[in-house]
Amino acid sequence: MGDLPKKYKGAIYDEPGKISTKVVELDMPEPGPGDVLINLDLGVMTNSWKGLPAPTQTGQVGGHEGVGKIVKMGPGTEHSAVKVGDRVGVKWISAICDSCPACLSGHDGVCFNQKVSGYYTPGTFQQYVTGPASYVTPIPESLDSAAAAPMLCAGVTVYSALRKSNAKSGDWVVLLGAGGGLGHLAVQIASRGMGMRVIGIDQGNKEDLVKDCGAEVFIDHTKGNAEEEVKKATGGLGAQAVLVLTAANGAYASGMGLLKFGGTLVCVGLPEGDLQPIATAYPQFLVAKAQKIVGVAVGDRREAIETLDLAARGLVKTHFETIKLDQLTETFEKMHRAELKGRVVLDLS
């Protein structure tokens, strides 16, 4: 692949807890045993989540999904399924131990010894990154890199959430935050990939996007009564599953009232600030209606491959805009103001 530069560009969190990033020069890493070095073409935060085990460190390279080509193989990768020149993706969970109880039971997305891209592990807001040859995700040849990058975290997360909701083809599902980065992918996967009937809830200015993605019903949560409208659309019963894809405690509080008997509330979005319980998750109602609540952090390696396959087949298309490294802080500010539609892809070339 030619000589590699000694330095390259990346974006770090220079003031964690604030909306601030800084473009810096970084030293070229050397892939260790079992690792590969990836030249990233594309990468897809503020840190005020109180549930994290430790605050994000100053100088952390952010970003938790990215796509690029392998440019160097580390020791012990001679018999790997990937090789130099292959396009691969880096996921939010960038490395696992493959030996803990979670990994051994197929739940590698919650590996006890996981490495999280962009959190105490160098993320994808940089031109080069290392990753395990056994855990990077091969990108289908027919899938454009810019379309693939958002699928490696947002796409696989909502795909896994829909699977764990136990909703089936023909069932009604409600997606709270349907017009966001996760939401617009969830609408497509649910409606086009799984045959579910989708009710999308978001701000009114996202109605066209949500309906274009396949939602049968759109509800503007700033107007009217969402619970009444969901009941009306579902024959008075409510939805089989409600996915909370937004980082708002208010969305969680409204979610339980949208469920039918035997329904499932799926927790995906992580509210910022102080930890709060789900306001309307009353044990009496959960028991009386045989409802349940499940949490989904991210999918496993098999679900990542299946998600990319949906995209390669044209069933899911990411709505995104492309920016450069020096536009990152401005983009985070837009995200904080809830002005973004779909995803943002970072061009690292």
XYZ file of N, CA, C and O in Angstrom, residues 14-199:
744
model
N -11.101 18.400 23.294
C -10.144 19.214 24.043
C -10.726 19.733 25.356
O -9.987 20.095 26.269
N -12.070 19.756 25.467
C -12.721 20.168 26.711
C -13.912 19.237 26.963
O -15.060 19.624 26.736
N -13.674 18.006 27.407
C -14.769 17.059 27.630
C -15.862 17.648 28.522
O -15.572 18.338 29.506
N -17.108 17.379 28.149
C -18.239 17.953 28.876
C -18.781 19.195 28.203
O -19.889 19.636 28.495
N -17.991 19.775 27.287
C -18.432 20.921 26.501
C -18.489 20.520 25.029
O -17.910 19.522 24.619
N -19.187 21.324 24.238
C -19.234 21.071 22.799
C -17.987 21.692 22.184
O -17.977 22.846 21.765
N -16.925 20.904 22.180
C -15.655 21.438 21.703
C -14.764 20.303 21.209
O -14.542 19.315 21.918
N -14.251 20.444 19.980
C -13.273 19.500 19.436
C -12.125 20.289 18.829
O -12.257 21.479 18.517
N -10.996 19.623 18.650
C -9.809 20.284 18.105
C -9.114 19.334 17.148
O -8.923 18.159 17.450
N -8.751 19.828 15.959
C -8.022 19.032 14.976
C -6.531 19.086 15.310
O -5.964 20.167 15.470
N -5.912 17.907 15.456
C -4.501 17.832 15.837
C -3.774 16.835 14.939
O -4.390 16.079 14.193
N -2.449 16.827 15.030
C -1.643 15.819 14.356
C -1.337 14.693 15.336
O -0.991 14.943 16.502
N -1.463 13.454 14.874
C -1.248 12.284 15.719
C -0.141 11.414 15.143
O 0.140 11.452 13.939
N 0.492 10.629 16.008
C 1.545 9.710 15.567
C 0.932 8.450 14.968
O -0.041 7.905 15.492
N 1.518 7.973 13.877
C 1.048 6.765 13.217
C 1.166 5.555 14.155
O 2.244 5.266 14.666
N 0.040 4.848 14.415
C 0.119 3.670 15.283
C 0.657 2.452 14.535
O 0.607 2.386 13.308
N 1.186 1.513 15.279
C 1.675 0.253 14.720
C 0.710 -0.850 15.145
O 0.413 -1.000 16.336
N 0.174 -1.622 14.205
C -0.763 -2.681 14.593
C -0.079 -3.754 15.431
O 0.983 -4.257 15.061
N -0.670 -4.096 16.576
C -0.102 -5.105 17.450
C -0.507 -6.502 17.007
O -1.145 -6.685 15.959
N -0.173 -7.515 17.797
C -0.527 -8.892 17.453
C -2.036 -9.063 17.266
O -2.823 -8.644 18.111
N -2.418 -9.625 16.137
C -3.833 -9.861 15.849
C -4.576 -8.658 15.316
O -5.769 -8.746 15.015
N -3.899 -7.510 15.202
C -4.559 -6.278 14.770
C -4.255 -5.946 13.312
O -3.306 -6.451 12.715
N -5.079 -5.043 12.775
C -4.843 -4.476 11.451
C -4.838 -2.960 11.577
O -5.437 -2.394 12.498
N -4.143 -2.294 10.662
C -4.145 -0.837 10.592
C -5.057 -0.430 9.447
O -4.920 -0.916 8.320
N -6.012 0.461 9.750
C -7.014 0.864 8.768
C -6.856 2.336 8.434
O -6.755 3.181 9.328
N -6.814 2.634 7.151
C -6.841 4.020 6.671
C -8.306 4.396 6.480
O -8.955 3.978 5.535
N -8.842 5.171 7.426
C -10.258 5.508 7.408
C -10.569 6.570 6.365
O -9.893 7.601 6.291
N -11.607 6.306 5.577
C -12.126 7.307 4.655
C -13.198 8.145 5.344
O -13.346 9.337 5.104
N -13.985 7.458 6.186
C -15.176 8.085 6.753
C -15.376 7.666 8.203
O -15.120 6.532 8.578
N -15.853 8.593 9.008
C -16.199 8.292 10.391
C -17.526 8.956 10.725
O -17.847 10.003 10.206
N -18.274 8.347 11.548
C -19.593 8.910 11.813
C -19.646 9.287 13.317
O -19.294 8.394 14.041
N -18.252 13.618 21.097
C -19.624 13.955 21.430
C -19.589 14.640 22.787
O -18.668 14.457 23.575
N -20.554 15.191 22.638
C -20.491 15.769 23.975
C -20.574 14.656 24.999
O -21.167 13.621 24.744
N -20.027 14.863 26.188
C -20.035 13.802 27.189
C -20.616 14.334 28.489
O -19.928 14.900 29.307
N -21.933 14.145 28.662
C -22.536 14.488 29.945
C -23.424 13.351 30.425
O -24.361 13.561 31.175
N -23.113 12.125 29.968
C -23.818 10.953 30.482
C -23.289 10.640 31.873
O -22.119 10.343 32.055
N -24.162 10.662 32.857
C -23.729 10.421 34.233
C -23.534 8.930 34.528
O -22.976 8.568 35.541
N -23.993 8.048 33.637
C -23.890 6.625 33.892
C -22.579 6.008 33.450
O -22.357 4.818 33.657
N -21.684 6.796 32.866
C -20.403 6.246 32.418
C -19.505 5.957 33.619
O -19.550 6.664 34.623
N -18.675 4.899 33.529
C -17.815 4.553 34.655
C -16.759 5.608 34.958
O -16.268 5.692 36.073
N -16.399 6.410 33.967
C -15.408 7.472 34.161
C -15.649 8.545 33.118
O -16.153 8.256 32.026
N -15.323 9.811 33.413
C -15.512 10.876 32.434
C -14.552 10.722 31.255
O -13.459 10.163 31.398
N -14.982 11.203 30.097
C -14.093 11.174 28.938
C -12.847 11.992 29.224
O -12.913 13.088 29.778
N -11.707 11.458 28.852
C -10.443 12.127 29.137
C -10.132 13.200 28.091
O -10.492 13.071 26.926
N -9.475 14.253 28.519
C -9.030 15.294 27.601
C -8.032 14.698 26.607
O -7.142 13.950 26.982
N -8.206 15.033 25.330
C -7.328 14.498 24.299
C -7.834 13.209 23.672
O -7.180 12.655 22.783
N -9.011 12.743 24.127
C -9.588 11.518 23.559
C -9.988 11.742 22.101
O -10.651 12.726 21.767
N -9.565 10.828 21.212
C -10.036 10.852 19.830
C -11.430 10.246 19.814
O -11.624 9.099 20.221
N -12.420 11.019 19.381
C -13.794 10.561 19.411
C -14.170 9.731 18.198
O -13.331 9.386 17.360
N -15.466 9.419 18.087
C -15.984 8.699 16.937
C -16.116 7.213 17.179
O -15.168 6.565 17.609
N -17.298 6.647 16.914
C -17.476 5.231 17.189
C -18.054 4.429 16.024
O -18.628 3.358 16.231
N -17.913 4.906 14.829
C -18.201 4.083 13.658
C -17.418 4.665 12.487
O -17.332 5.872 12.324
N -16.810 3.796 11.690
C -16.001 4.275 10.578
C -15.714 3.178 9.577
O -15.819 1.983 9.886
N -15.346 3.602 8.371
C -15.053 2.666 7.278
C -13.757 3.086 6.596
O -13.500 4.272 6.403
N -12.946 2.107 6.252
C -11.714 2.389 5.519
C -11.095 1.113 4.986
O -11.696 0.033 5.066
N -9.881 1.239 4.437
C -9.175 0.088 3.874
C -8.014 -0.325 4.769
O -7.320 0.523 5.330
N -7.817 -1.623 4.880
C -6.678 -2.143 5.635
C -5.395 -1.836 4.862
O -5.290 -2.145 3.664
N -4.434 -1.217 5.557
C -3.166 -0.871 4.904
C -1.984 -1.633 5.483
O -0.891 -1.623 4.903
N -2.188 -2.288 6.633
C -1.092 -3.039 7.227
C -1.650 -4.098 8.170
O -2.615 -3.862 8.894
N -1.028 -5.269 8.157
C -1.436 -6.371 9.026
C -0.424 -6.528 10.150
O 0.795 -6.452 9.937
N -0.911 -6.756 11.372
C -0.025 -6.981 12.499
C 0.417 -8.434 12.585
O -0.071 -9.302 11.838
N 1.331 -8.740 13.501
C 1.790 -10.122 13.677
C 0.639 -11.057 14.032
O -0.299 -10.669 14.738
N 0.689 -12.274 13.519
C -0.319 -13.267 13.864
C -1.617 -13.165 13.098
O -2.614 -13.794 13.454
N -1.632 -12.375 12.022
C -2.868 -12.215 11.234
C -2.783 -12.924 9.886
O -3.618 -12.702 9.008
N -1.793 -13.785 9.732
C -1.558 -14.419 8.431
C -2.754 -15.223 7.927
O -2.985 -15.337 6.724
N -3.524 -15.790 8.843
C -4.644 -16.635 8.439
C -6.000 -15.955 8.695
O -7.021 -16.628 8.803
N -5.988 -14.637 8.785
C -7.227 -13.888 9.035
C -8.132 -13.913 7.809
O -7.685 -14.136 6.675
N -9.408 -13.650 8.062
C -10.388 -13.608 6.973
C -10.291 -12.318 6.174
O -10.899 -12.197 5.108
N -9.543 -11.328 6.692
C -9.367 -10.045 5.994
C -7.905 -9.899 5.593
O -7.019 -10.550 6.153
N -7.656 -9.005 4.635
C -6.295 -8.811 4.122
C -6.097 -7.350 3.739
O -7.063 -6.556 3.698
N -4.858 -6.991 3.442
C -4.550 -5.629 3.006
C -5.371 -5.301 1.751
O -5.464 -6.108 0.827
N -5.974 -4.108 1.761
C -6.794 -3.675 0.634
C -8.278 -3.871 0.849
O -9.098 -3.268 0.150
N -8.657 -4.715 1.821
C -10.079 -4.947 2.102
C -10.696 -3.727 2.769
O -10.067 -3.077 3.616
N -11.948 -3.430 2.394
C -12.708 -2.399 3.118
C -13.353 -3.047 4.336
O -14.016 -4.079 4.231
N -13.179 -2.417 5.479
C -13.754 -2.943 6.709
C -14.326 -1.797 7.528
O -14.008 -0.625 7.301
N -15.175 -2.163 8.480
C -15.782 -1.171 9.345
C -15.380 -1.359 10.796
O -15.117 -2.474 11.249
N -15.309 -0.244 11.520
C -15.055 -0.241 12.957
C -16.370 0.100 13.652
O -17.016 1.093 13.319
N -16.770 -0.708 14.610
C -18.038 -0.526 15.316
C -17.814 0.195 16.646
O -16.680 0.411 17.075
N -18.925 0.541 17.303
C -18.852 1.170 18.621
C -18.065 0.275 19.574
O -17.113 0.700 20.211
N -18.461 -0.997 19.679
C -17.637 -1.957 20.403
C -16.549 -2.379 19.427
O -16.787 -3.150 18.506
N -15.357 -1.853 19.630
C -14.301 -2.042 18.636
C -13.485 -3.308 18.863
O -12.796 -3.776 17.951
N -13.544 -3.860 20.072
C -12.799 -5.090 20.367
C -13.457 -5.815 21.531
O -14.048 -5.186 22.420
N -13.371 -7.143 21.521
C -13.928 -7.970 22.588
C -12.879 -8.994 23.026
O -11.886 -9.221 22.344
N -13.152 -9.647 24.181
C -12.190 -10.638 24.674
C -12.448 -12.018 24.097
O -11.556 -12.856 24.033
N -13.698 -12.282 23.683
C -14.102 -13.568 23.098
C -14.003 -14.734 24.083
O -14.032 -15.894 23.669
N -13.893 -14.432 25.371
C -13.776 -15.527 26.336
C -14.598 -15.348 27.607
O -14.655 -16.262 28.430
N -15.233 -14.195 27.791
C -16.050 -13.967 28.983
C -17.412 -14.646 28.807
O -17.778 -15.077 27.706
N -18.218 -14.772 29.871
C -19.536 -15.407 29.749
C -20.424 -14.779 28.675
O -21.150 -15.481 27.973
N -20.369 -13.441 28.537
C -21.196 -12.775 27.523
C -20.756 -13.178 26.121
O -21.586 -13.531 25.270
N -19.468 -13.135 25.857
C -18.952 -13.509 24.528
C -19.256 -14.968 24.211
O -19.683 -15.312 23.102
N -19.059 -15.841 25.190
C -19.250 -17.267 24.960
C -20.718 -17.622 24.720
O -21.023 -18.659 24.124
N -21.631 -16.761 25.182
C -23.058 -17.023 24.960
C -23.607 -16.275 23.757
O -24.814 -16.259 23.522
N -22.718 -15.634 22.964
C -23.148 -14.937 21.762
C -23.553 -13.500 21.975
O -24.057 -12.861 21.058
N -23.330 -12.968 23.181
C -23.681 -11.579 23.482
C -22.428 -10.710 23.483
O -22.131 -10.000 24.446
N -21.670 -10.770 22.377
C -20.411 -10.033 22.349
C -20.611 -8.524 22.414
O -19.682 -7.791 22.746
N -21.815 -8.046 22.126
C -22.094 -6.615 22.224
C -22.035 -6.094 23.646
O -21.952 -4.891 23.866
N -22.075 -7.005 24.637
C -21.960 -6.597 26.035
C -20.784 -7.326 26.699
O -20.823 -7.652 27.879
N -19.736 -7.574 25.918
C -18.515 -8.205 26.423
C -18.056 -7.523 27.712
O -18.043 -6.296 27.807
N -17.677 -8.321 28.704
C -17.240 -7.777 29.998
C -15.950 -6.969 29.867
O -15.665 -6.099 30.693
N -15.163 -7.270 28.840
C -13.855 -6.628 28.669
C -13.786 -5.843 27.359
O -12.715 -5.716 26.756
N -14.904 -5.347 26.932
C -15.007 -4.650 25.651
C -14.158 -3.384 25.615
O -13.874 -2.765 26.650
N -13.768 -3.018 24.399
C -13.168 -1.717 24.146
C -14.165 -0.900 23.351
O -14.706 -1.381 22.345
N -14.439 0.306 23.802
C -15.427 1.177 23.160
C -14.706 2.226 22.333
O -13.923 3.018 22.864
N -14.961 2.229 21.041
C -14.328 3.194 20.142
C -14.711 4.616 20.545
O -15.889 4.935 20.690
N -13.719 5.453 20.752
C -13.989 6.848 21.127
C -14.149 7.073 22.608
O -14.454 8.181 23.049
N -13.952 6.006 23.435
C -14.059 6.142 24.894
C -12.954 5.300 25.523
O -13.067 4.081 25.635
N -11.860 5.933 25.873
C -10.662 5.283 26.397
C -10.035 4.311 25.390
O -9.186 3.496 25.731
N -10.473 4.377 24.158
C -9.872 3.690 23.020
C -9.938 4.676 21.863
O -11.000 5.283 21.654
N -8.860 4.885 21.111
C -8.914 5.857 20.006
C -10.072 5.567 19.058
O -10.261 4.425 18.612
N -10.866 6.609 18.764
C -12.055 6.443 17.936
C -11.800 6.686 16.453
O -10.660 6.658 15.986
N -12.861 6.955 15.738
C -12.798 7.023 14.275
C -12.771 8.446 13.719
O -12.886 8.623 12.512
N -12.620 9.448 14.576
C -12.434 10.814 14.082
C -10.952 11.041 13.772
O -10.322 11.983 14.247
N -10.365 10.144 12.995
C -8.957 10.242 12.628
C -8.739 9.455 11.338
O -9.574 8.643 10.944
N -7.616 9.715 10.710
C -7.368 9.120 9.392
C -6.881 7.674 9.457
O -7.010 6.937 8.487
N -6.330 7.273 10.589
C -5.852 5.898 10.749
C -6.271 5.370 12.118
O -6.283 6.118 13.110
N -6.598 4.080 12.181
C -6.958 3.461 13.450
C -6.625 1.975 13.375
O -6.606 1.386 12.298
N -6.319 1.378 14.516
C -6.077 -0.069 14.549
C -7.320 -0.771 15.086
O -8.134 -0.187 15.804
N -7.439 -2.043 14.723
C -8.555 -2.847 15.198
C -8.240 -4.321 15.056
O -7.369 -4.703 14.264
N -8.928 -5.187 15.814
C -8.673 -6.626 15.735
C -9.106 -7.184 14.377
O -10.223 -6.918 13.917
N -8.224 -7.960 13.762
C -8.562 -8.573 12.475
C -9.801 -9.452 12.591
O -10.570 -9.596 11.636
N -10.026 -10.006 13.777
C -11.154 -10.923 13.985
C -12.470 -10.213 14.270
O -13.531 -10.853 14.294
N -12.431 -8.875 14.484
C -13.670 -8.192 14.891
C -14.043 -6.994 14.025
O -15.110 -6.426 14.198
N -13.172 -6.577 13.110
C -13.606 -5.559 12.147
C -14.652 -6.210 11.231
O -14.659 -7.425 11.040
N -15.536 -5.405 10.681
C -16.645 -5.932 9.886
C -16.400 -5.713 8.393
O -16.260 -4.571 7.955
N -16.343 -6.778 7.601
C -16.165 -6.617 6.152
C -17.335 -5.850 5.540
O -18.497 -6.054 5.909
N -17.036 -4.950 4.602
C -18.067 -4.150 3.940
C -18.410 -4.789 2.590
O -17.508 -5.052 1.782
N -19.683 -5.059 2.308
C -20.057 -5.632 1.008
C -19.573 -4.759 -0.143
O -19.625 -3.529 -0.064
N -19.115 -5.387 -1.211
C -18.565 -4.646 -2.352
C -19.566 -3.668 -2.942
O -19.196 -2.596 -3.420
N -20.844 -4.039 -2.939
C -21.863 -3.205 -3.588
C -22.307 -2.021 -2.737
O -23.105 -1.194 -3.187
N -21.795 -1.922 -1.505
C -22.244 -0.873 -0.589
C -21.218 0.249 -0.500
O -20.054 0.026 -0.164
N -21.652 1.465 -0.809
C -20.790 2.637 -0.738
C -20.330 2.877 0.700
O -21.096 2.685 1.649
N -19.084 3.301 0.866
C -18.526 3.499 2.207
C -19.313 4.523 3.018
O -19.530 4.348 4.222
N -19.730 5.617 2.373
C -20.472 6.651 3.089
C -21.811 6.131 3.591
O -22.294 6.532 4.649
N -22.414 5.221 2.845
C -23.684 4.625 3.267
C -23.468 3.554 4.320
O -24.332 3.323 5.173
N -22.305 2.909 4.284
C -22.021 1.824 5.224
C -21.671 2.332 6.616
O -22.062 1.724 7.620
N -20.926 3.438 6.694
C -20.405 3.907 7.983
C -21.484 4.068 9.056
O -21.335 3.564 10.171
N -22.610 4.747 8.774
C -23.621 4.912 9.823
C -24.314 3.614 10.227
O -24.953 3.548 11.280
N -24.220 2.592 9.405
C -24.885 1.328 9.719
C -24.156 0.567 10.816
O -24.727 -0.311 11.459
N -22.878 0.893 11.050
C -22.054 0.106 11.964
C -22.324 0.389 13.433
O -21.903 -0.374 14.299
N -23.016 1.476 13.727
C -23.445 1.734 15.100
C -24.948 1.957 15.119
O -25.695 1.177 15.674
N -25.403 3.022 14.455
C -26.833 3.336 14.456
C -27.649 2.214 13.831
O -28.665 1.771 14.394
N -27.216 1.732 12.673
C -27.977 0.706 11.974
C -28.071 -0.595 12.739
O -29.151 -1.153 12.936
N -26.927 -1.101 13.194
C -26.931 -2.386 13.900
C -27.640 -2.266 15.248
O -28.277 -3.214 15.721
N -27.576 -1.096 15.876
C -28.245 -0.900 17.160
C -29.762 -1.012 17.013
O -30.427 -1.711 17.783
N -30.333 -0.327 16.010
C -31.785 -0.376 15.863
C -32.240 -1.728 15.312
O -33.337 -2.207 15.649
N -31.410 -2.361 14.488
C -31.740 -3.707 14.001
C -31.828 -4.674 15.177
O -32.778 -5.456 15.305
N -30.842 -4.604 16.067
C -30.846 -5.452 17.251
C -32.032 -5.127 18.152
O -32.674 -6.027 18.715
N -32.351 -3.835 18.292
C -33.470 -3.426 19.138
C -34.794 -3.963 18.600
O -35.655 -4.414 19.368
N -34.973 -3.922 17.294
C -36.208 -4.443 16.701
C -36.301 -5.950 16.892
O -37.388 -6.484 17.183
N -35.189 -6.653 16.755
C -35.187 -8.101 16.978
C -35.544 -8.435 18.426
O -36.314 -9.356 18.693
N -35.012 -7.668 19.351
C -35.241 -7.936 20.772
C -36.596 -7.440 21.258
O -36.998 -7.735 22.392
N -37.292 -6.691 20.410
C -38.635 -6.229 20.781
C -39.672 -7.342 20.686
O -40.776 -7.222 21.227
N -39.321 -8.416 19.974
C -40.221 -9.554 19.734
C -41.434 -9.195 18.873
O -42.380 -9.984 18.785
N -41.412 -8.004 18.262
C -42.474 -7.653 17.320
C -42.278 -8.466 16.040
O -41.150 -8.760 15.647
N -43.385 -8.814 15.409
C -43.340 -9.645 14.205
C -43.909 -8.892 13.007
O -44.492 -7.807 13.155
N -43.750 -9.477 11.834
C -44.298 -8.896 10.619
C -45.783 -8.636 10.805
O -46.521 -9.496 11.275
N -46.215 -7.418 10.459
C -47.615 -7.049 10.603
C -47.946 -6.370 11.913
O -49.023 -5.789 12.053
N -47.055 -6.436 12.895
C -47.286 -5.779 14.183
C -47.017 -4.278 14.078
O -46.177 -3.831 13.297
N -47.728 -3.525 14.906
C -47.470 -2.093 15.016
C -46.272 -1.846 15.942
O -46.194 -2.431 17.030
N -45.364 -0.980 15.522
C -44.265 -0.537 16.390
C -44.229 0.985 16.370
O -44.453 1.615 15.335
N -43.969 1.556 17.525
C -43.829 3.011 17.656
C -42.350 3.334 17.813
O -41.652 2.700 18.617
N -41.872 4.308 17.051
C -40.490 4.749 17.135
C -40.458 6.191 17.613
O -40.881 7.101 16.897
N -39.998 6.396 18.837
C -39.867 7.734 19.392
C -38.512 8.300 18.994
O -37.474 7.716 19.299
N -38.531 9.421 18.276
C -37.303 9.965 17.688
C -37.099 9.405 16.291
O -35.975 9.157 15.859
N -38.212 9.231 15.555
C -38.191 8.534 14.261
C -37.432 9.272 13.166
O -37.030 8.661 12.169
N -37.223 10.574 13.321
C -36.545 11.327 12.269
C -35.076 11.576 12.526
O -34.417 12.272 11.761
N -34.538 10.979 13.596
C -33.138 11.190 13.936
C -32.208 10.207 13.254
O -32.616 9.427 12.379
N -30.943 10.238 13.669
C -29.942 9.368 13.065
C -30.268 7.897 13.218
O -30.140 7.117 12.270
N -30.686 7.478 14.412
C -31.106 6.096 14.610
C -32.511 5.877 14.068
O -32.797 4.861 13.439
N -33.377 6.858 14.324
C -34.786 6.689 13.995
C -35.082 6.443 12.531
O -35.861 5.554 12.184
N -34.454 7.228 11.633
C -34.796 7.077 10.217
C -34.319 5.733 9.670
O -34.911 5.189 8.736
N -33.261 5.165 10.280
C -32.828 3.823 9.897
C -33.782 2.780 10.456
O -34.115 1.791 9.788
N -34.247 2.988 11.682
C -35.176 2.053 12.304
C -36.491 1.980 11.527
O -37.072 0.898 11.380
N -36.970 3.121 11.026
C -38.203 3.127 10.234
C -38.052 2.228 9.013
O -38.924 1.399 8.701
N -36.924 2.352 8.317
C -36.701 1.571 7.101
C -36.522 0.087 7.401
O -37.099 -0.776 6.723
N -35.722 -0.219 8.420
C -35.482 -1.623 8.756
C -36.775 -2.291 9.197
O -37.076 -3.428 8.804
N -37.559 -1.590 10.020
C -38.807 -2.169 10.516
C -39.816 -2.373 9.391
O -40.420 -3.450 9.268
N -40.001 -1.353 8.548
C -41.054 -1.423 7.533
C -40.646 -2.237 6.311
O -41.414 -3.084 5.832
N -39.417 -2.007 5.818
C -38.993 -2.647 4.574
C -38.242 -3.948 4.793
O -38.311 -4.857 3.971
N -37.528 -4.041 5.897
C -36.741 -5.234 6.152
C -37.460 -6.293 6.960
O -37.171 -7.478 6.849
N -38.437 -5.867 7.800
C -39.094 -6.799 8.704
C -40.608 -6.850 8.548
O -41.269 -7.629 9.225
N -41.161 -5.996 7.693
C -42.600 -6.033 7.431
C -43.467 -5.538 8.567
O -44.646 -5.911 8.673
N -42.920 -4.698 9.442
C -43.700 -4.156 10.553
C -44.428 -2.884 10.129
O -44.055 -2.243 9.151
N -45.454 -2.529 10.864
C -46.214 -1.307 10.611
C -45.719 -0.238 11.577
O -45.771 -0.416 12.794
N -45.234 0.859 11.024
C -44.494 1.836 11.823
C -45.295 3.105 12.072
O -45.869 3.692 11.149
N -45.289 3.511 13.339
C -45.789 4.825 13.748
C -44.571 5.622 14.192
O -43.895 5.250 15.163
